[in-house]
mmCIF file of C-alpha atoms in Angstrom:
data_model
loop_
_atom_site.group_PDB
_atom_site.id
_atom_site.type_symbol
_atom_site.label_atom_id
_atom_site.label_comp_id
_atom_site.label_asym_id
_atom_site.label_seq_id
_atom_site.Cartn_x
_atom_site.Cartn_y
_atom_site.Cartn_z
ATOM 1 C CA PRO A 26 153.012 -52.307 -149.798
ATOM 2 C CA PRO A 27 152.655 -49.159 -151.922
ATOM 3 C CA THR A 28 150.975 -47.256 -149.126
ATOM 4 C CA VAL A 29 153.931 -47.888 -146.800
ATOM 5 C CA ALA A 30 156.497 -46.843 -149.385
ATOM 6 C CA ALA A 31 154.634 -43.623 -150.081
ATOM 7 C CA GLN A 32 154.278 -43.003 -146.373
ATOM 8 C CA ALA A 33 157.996 -43.366 -145.682
ATOM 9 C CA GLY A 34 158.843 -41.127 -148.622
ATOM 10 C CA ASN A 35 156.557 -38.396 -147.354
ATOM 11 C CA THR A 36 158.113 -38.549 -143.902
ATOM 12 C CA ALA A 37 161.652 -38.324 -145.232
ATOM 13 C CA ALA A 38 160.806 -35.431 -147.512
ATOM 14 C CA GLY A 39 158.725 -33.363 -145.146
ATOM 15 C CA GLY A 40 159.800 -34.262 -141.603
ATOM 16 C CA PRO A 41 157.788 -33.209 -138.553
ATOM 17 C CA ALA A 42 157.428 -29.604 -139.664
ATOM 18 C CA GLY A 43 156.011 -30.595 -143.032
ATOM 19 C CA GLY A 44 153.093 -32.556 -141.609
ATOM 20 C CA THR A 45 153.046 -34.713 -144.733
ATOM 21 C CA ALA A 46 153.063 -38.147 -143.162
ATOM 22 C CA THR A 47 149.382 -39.077 -143.167
ATOM 23 C CA PRO A 48 148.564 -42.744 -143.816
ATOM 24 C CA ALA A 49 147.654 -42.882 -147.506
ATOM 25 C CA ALA A 50 145.248 -45.177 -149.283
ATOM 26 C CA SER A 51 146.693 -48.135 -151.126
ATOM 27 C CA PRO A 52 145.881 -48.298 -154.868
ATOM 28 C CA ALA A 53 144.904 -51.936 -154.457
ATOM 29 C CA ALA A 54 143.578 -52.450 -150.921
ATOM 30 C CA PRO A 55 144.448 -55.844 -149.393
ATOM 31 C CA ALA A 56 141.644 -58.090 -148.282
ATOM 32 C CA ALA A 57 140.065 -56.983 -145.004
ATOM 33 C CA ARG A 58 141.301 -59.023 -142.052
ATOM 34 C CA PHE A 59 140.446 -56.832 -139.076
ATOM 35 C CA THR A 60 136.965 -55.310 -139.079
ATOM 36 C CA LYS A 61 136.017 -55.390 -135.387
ATOM 37 C CA GLN A 62 137.693 -55.411 -131.982
ATOM 38 C CA ALA A 63 137.320 -59.175 -131.555
ATOM 39 C CA ASP A 64 139.494 -59.718 -134.666
ATOM 40 C CA LEU A 65 142.452 -58.131 -132.843
ATOM 41 C CA LYS A 66 142.341 -60.391 -129.778
ATOM 42 C CA GLY A 67 145.752 -62.002 -129.282
ATOM 43 C CA VAL A 68 147.183 -60.452 -132.466
ATOM 44 C CA THR A 69 150.652 -58.879 -132.214
ATOM 45 C CA PHE A 70 151.952 -56.499 -134.874
ATOM 46 C CA VAL A 71 155.751 -56.647 -135.165
ATOM 47 C CA VAL A 72 157.546 -53.374 -135.920
ATOM 48 C CA GLY A 73 159.823 -53.655 -138.921
ATOM 49 C CA GLN A 74 160.958 -52.351 -142.288
ATOM 50 C CA GLY A 75 159.567 -48.990 -143.320
ATOM 51 C CA SER A 76 159.532 -47.613 -139.773
ATOM 52 C CA GLN A 77 161.311 -44.329 -139.149
ATOM 53 C CA ALA A 78 161.790 -41.702 -136.436
ATOM 54 C CA THR A 79 162.598 -38.061 -137.213
ATOM 55 C CA PHE A 80 163.768 -35.390 -134.769
ATOM 56 C CA THR A 81 163.821 -31.740 -135.842
ATOM 57 C CA VAL A 82 165.309 -28.830 -133.908
ATOM 58 C CA ASN A 83 166.037 -25.275 -134.967
ATOM 59 C CA GLU A 84 169.693 -24.304 -134.797
ATOM 60 C CA LYS A 85 171.779 -21.204 -135.566
ATOM 61 C CA ILE A 86 175.294 -21.693 -136.875
ATOM 62 C CA ALA A 87 177.561 -18.751 -136.116
ATOM 63 C CA GLN A 88 178.894 -18.214 -139.635
ATOM 64 C CA PHE A 89 175.434 -18.215 -141.254
ATOM 65 C CA PRO A 90 173.036 -15.235 -141.083
ATOM 66 C CA ALA A 91 169.803 -17.210 -140.557
ATOM 67 C CA PRO A 92 168.773 -20.232 -138.453
ATOM 68 C CA ASN A 93 167.820 -23.546 -140.046
ATOM 69 C CA ASP A 94 166.247 -26.857 -139.056
ATOM 70 C CA ALA A 95 168.584 -29.673 -138.102
ATOM 71 C CA VAL A 96 166.936 -33.023 -138.866
ATOM 72 C CA MET A 97 168.106 -36.361 -137.498
ATOM 73 C CA ARG A 98 166.569 -39.674 -138.550
ATOM 74 C CA THR A 99 166.821 -43.371 -137.912
ATOM 75 C CA THR A 100 165.118 -46.443 -139.335
ATOM 76 C CA ALA A 101 166.400 -48.637 -136.479
ATOM 77 C CA LEU A 102 163.057 -49.261 -134.753
ATOM 78 C CA SER A 103 161.827 -52.535 -133.295
ATOM 79 C CA GLY A 104 159.116 -53.779 -130.984
ATOM 80 C CA GLU A 105 155.533 -54.973 -130.818
ATOM 81 C CA VAL A 106 152.171 -53.215 -131.038
ATOM 82 C CA ASN A 107 149.046 -54.766 -129.541
ATOM 83 C CA LEU A 108 145.600 -53.350 -130.221
ATOM 84 C CA ASP A 109 143.696 -55.596 -127.797
ATOM 85 C CA GLY A 110 144.590 -53.924 -124.487
ATOM 86 C CA ARG A 111 147.960 -55.600 -123.917
ATOM 87 C CA PRO A 112 151.029 -53.364 -123.464
ATOM 88 C CA SER A 113 152.968 -52.218 -126.532
ATOM 89 C CA THR A 114 156.700 -51.477 -126.675
ATOM 90 C CA VAL A 115 158.735 -49.721 -129.355
ATOM 91 C CA LYS A 116 162.526 -49.397 -129.170
ATOM 92 C CA LEU A 117 164.663 -46.892 -131.042
ATOM 93 C CA ASP A 118 168.421 -47.318 -131.536
ATOM 94 C CA LEU A 119 169.817 -43.853 -130.789
ATOM 95 C CA ALA A 120 173.252 -44.878 -132.043
ATOM 96 C CA LYS A 121 171.800 -45.041 -135.556
ATOM 97 C CA LEU A 122 170.557 -41.427 -135.599
ATOM 98 C CA SER A 123 172.083 -39.463 -138.477
ATOM 99 C CA SER A 124 171.713 -36.153 -140.291
ATOM 100 C CA ASP A 125 173.302 -34.411 -143.263
ATOM 101 C CA GLN A 126 176.317 -33.396 -141.144
ATOM 102 C CA SER A 127 178.724 -36.010 -139.788
ATOM 103 C CA ARG A 128 180.176 -33.515 -137.280
ATOM 104 C CA ARG A 129 176.711 -32.929 -135.827
ATOM 105 C CA ASP A 130 176.119 -36.677 -135.612
ATOM 106 C CA ASP A 131 179.404 -37.267 -133.811
ATOM 107 C CA PHE A 132 178.689 -34.504 -131.310
ATOM 108 C CA ILE A 133 175.189 -35.782 -130.530
ATOM 109 C CA GLN A 134 176.440 -39.336 -130.002
ATOM 110 C CA GLN A 135 179.318 -38.275 -127.769
ATOM 111 C CA ALA A 136 177.529 -35.567 -125.776
ATOM 112 C CA LEU A 137 174.064 -37.108 -125.306
ATOM 113 C CA PHE A 138 174.026 -40.845 -125.908
ATOM 114 C CA ARG A 139 177.434 -42.020 -124.787
ATOM 115 C CA THR A 140 175.954 -44.603 -122.403
ATOM 116 C CA GLY A 141 172.234 -44.853 -123.120
ATOM 117 C CA LYS A 142 171.964 -46.063 -126.710
ATOM 118 C CA THR A 143 168.315 -47.139 -126.696
ATOM 119 C CA ALA A 144 165.086 -45.200 -126.225
ATOM 120 C CA THR A 145 162.156 -47.388 -125.167
ATOM 121 C CA LEU A 146 158.535 -46.290 -125.468
ATOM 122 C CA THR A 147 156.116 -48.341 -123.391
ATOM 123 C CA ILE A 148 152.370 -47.925 -123.758
ATOM 124 C CA ALA A 149 150.390 -49.706 -121.070
ATOM 125 C CA SER A 150 147.204 -49.721 -123.132
ATOM 126 C CA LEU A 151 146.130 -47.975 -126.308
ATOM 127 C CA PRO A 152 142.905 -45.942 -126.406
ATOM 128 C CA GLU A 153 139.737 -47.847 -127.176
ATOM 129 C CA LEU A 154 139.262 -48.546 -130.862
ATOM 130 C CA PRO A 155 136.003 -48.142 -132.785
ATOM 131 C CA ALA A 156 133.590 -51.054 -132.329
ATOM 132 C CA THR A 157 133.815 -51.769 -136.051
ATOM 133 C CA TYR A 158 136.562 -50.908 -138.473
ATOM 134 C CA ALA A 159 136.248 -50.239 -142.207
ATOM 135 C CA PRO A 160 139.210 -51.433 -144.316
ATOM 136 C CA GLY A 161 141.684 -48.570 -144.733
ATOM 137 C CA GLN A 162 139.911 -46.352 -142.217
ATOM 138 C CA VAL A 163 142.202 -43.773 -140.572
ATOM 139 C CA VAL A 164 141.778 -43.670 -136.790
ATOM 140 C CA LYS A 165 142.977 -40.539 -134.966
ATOM 141 C CA SER A 166 143.730 -40.482 -131.261
ATOM 142 C CA THR A 167 146.099 -39.313 -128.531
ATOM 143 C CA VAL A 168 148.370 -42.040 -127.194
ATOM 144 C CA LYS A 169 150.124 -41.677 -123.845
ATOM 145 C CA GLY A 170 153.087 -43.691 -122.684
ATOM 146 C CA MET A 171 156.420 -43.688 -120.865
ATOM 147 C CA LEU A 172 159.674 -43.001 -122.688
ATOM 148 C CA ASN A 173 162.872 -44.336 -121.150
ATOM 149 C CA ILE A 174 166.175 -42.702 -122.125
ATOM 150 C CA ASN A 175 169.416 -43.148 -120.175
ATOM 151 C CA GLY A 176 167.581 -45.055 -117.448
ATOM 152 C CA GLY A 177 164.977 -42.370 -116.715
ATOM 153 C CA ASP A 178 161.249 -42.669 -117.443
ATOM 154 C CA ARG A 179 159.271 -39.634 -118.604
ATOM 155 C CA PRO A 180 155.599 -39.421 -119.631
ATOM 156 C CA ILE A 181 155.001 -38.517 -123.260
ATOM 157 C CA ALA A 182 151.925 -38.173 -125.493
ATOM 158 C CA PHE A 183 151.615 -38.522 -129.266
ATOM 159 C CA ASP A 184 148.947 -37.309 -131.669
ATOM 160 C CA VAL A 185 148.391 -40.439 -133.714
ATOM 161 C CA GLU A 186 146.892 -41.409 -137.062
ATOM 162 C CA ALA A 187 146.678 -45.123 -137.791
ATOM 163 C CA ARG A 188 145.273 -47.493 -140.380
ATOM 164 C CA ILE A 189 145.338 -51.193 -141.181
ATOM 165 C CA ASP A 190 145.735 -52.560 -144.703
ATOM 166 C CA GLY A 191 145.441 -56.327 -144.725
ATOM 167 C CA SER A 192 147.982 -57.461 -142.123
ATOM 168 C CA THR A 193 149.976 -54.206 -142.095
ATOM 169 C CA LEU A 194 149.487 -51.564 -139.416
ATOM 170 C CA SER A 195 150.775 -48.059 -140.256
ATOM 171 C CA VAL A 196 150.956 -45.493 -137.457
ATOM 172 C CA VAL A 197 152.171 -41.898 -137.594
ATOM 173 C CA GLY A 198 152.752 -40.241 -134.215
ATOM 174 C CA ARG A 199 153.745 -36.618 -133.644
ATOM 175 C CA THR A 200 154.886 -34.907 -130.470
ATOM 176 C CA SER A 201 157.465 -32.452 -129.143
ATOM 177 C CA PHE A 202 159.576 -32.054 -126.038
ATOM 178 C CA VAL A 203 162.173 -29.759 -124.529
ATOM 179 C CA TRP A 204 165.615 -31.000 -123.573
ATOM 180 C CA SER A 205 165.016 -30.587 -119.836
ATOM 181 C CA ASP A 206 162.076 -33.038 -120.013
ATOM 182 C CA PHE A 207 164.673 -35.805 -120.216
ATOM 183 C CA GLY A 208 167.322 -34.275 -118.004
ATOM 184 C CA TYR A 209 169.388 -32.761 -120.814
ATOM 185 C CA ARG A 210 170.556 -29.280 -121.662
ATOM 186 C CA ALA A 211 170.325 -28.057 -125.249
ATOM 187 C CA PRO A 212 173.567 -29.222 -126.918
ATOM 188 C CA ASN A 213 174.953 -25.771 -127.647
ATOM 189 C CA THR A 214 178.556 -25.195 -128.688
ATOM 190 C CA PRO A 215 180.589 -22.018 -129.197
ATOM 191 C CA THR A 216 179.587 -22.068 -132.880
ATOM 192 C CA VAL A 217 176.066 -23.566 -132.767
ATOM 193 C CA SER A 218 173.039 -22.361 -130.810
ATOM 194 C CA VAL A 219 170.220 -24.920 -130.490
ATOM 195 C CA GLN A 220 166.576 -24.142 -129.673
ATOM 196 C CA ASP A 221 165.018 -25.870 -126.670
ATOM 197 C CA LYS A 222 162.024 -27.424 -128.475
ATOM 198 C CA VAL A 223 162.441 -30.672 -130.404
ATOM 199 C CA ALA A 224 159.721 -31.855 -132.812
ATOM 200 C CA VAL A 225 159.299 -35.599 -133.213
ATOM 201 C CA GLU A 226 157.564 -37.650 -135.874
ATOM 202 C CA VAL A 227 157.501 -41.442 -135.732
ATOM 203 C CA LEU A 228 156.284 -43.717 -138.506
ATOM 204 C CA ILE A 229 155.653 -47.267 -137.348
ATOM 205 C CA VAL A 230 155.060 -50.008 -139.875
ATOM 206 C CA ALA A 231 154.151 -53.301 -138.198
ATOM 207 C CA THR A 232 152.842 -56.580 -139.565
ATOM 208 C CA ALA A 233 150.758 -59.342 -138.039
ATOM 209 C CA PRO A 234 151.605 -63.002 -138.714
#
């Protein structure tokens, strides 16, 4: 749908720091399918094409005078989102993360994700939705879950904006973490100094059958 394409383009262009990825209105809104909580009972939204995760960290390369943002992205997301109280799970293939520098990508894969290639976000239950839902309405909330990387679970919270157009659910979640939250040290090298804070922006596009 046009709204999803525009959404993904905004995310790729702006990244987490840009704050551009806000669910946008579709020029031709699909017919309303979900207008109240009861409509979502037993409905599963399957994560698919158009989804994207972006990780941004500030780094300083020795031969350059000023720091810059290193941005790594992947579109390899899968999973299911349930809005009726059932658990939701989203998986991210860390082996598919890439940036504009192949040497950076190789280092990240070898130093951080040599064994654990999948990050799994599990949300036991999403916050309560409005009693009624207007087509295209953006719902803002804080979503808490558990993120599993390399076999370890850590709590994490996202600031979320979501909307439903027809049978398509679009969700933008933003958060940040420091390397030690997941048992890592900042991946510094003799020539690259990496900041401890990592900004995350996740765009989930999921469809209901």
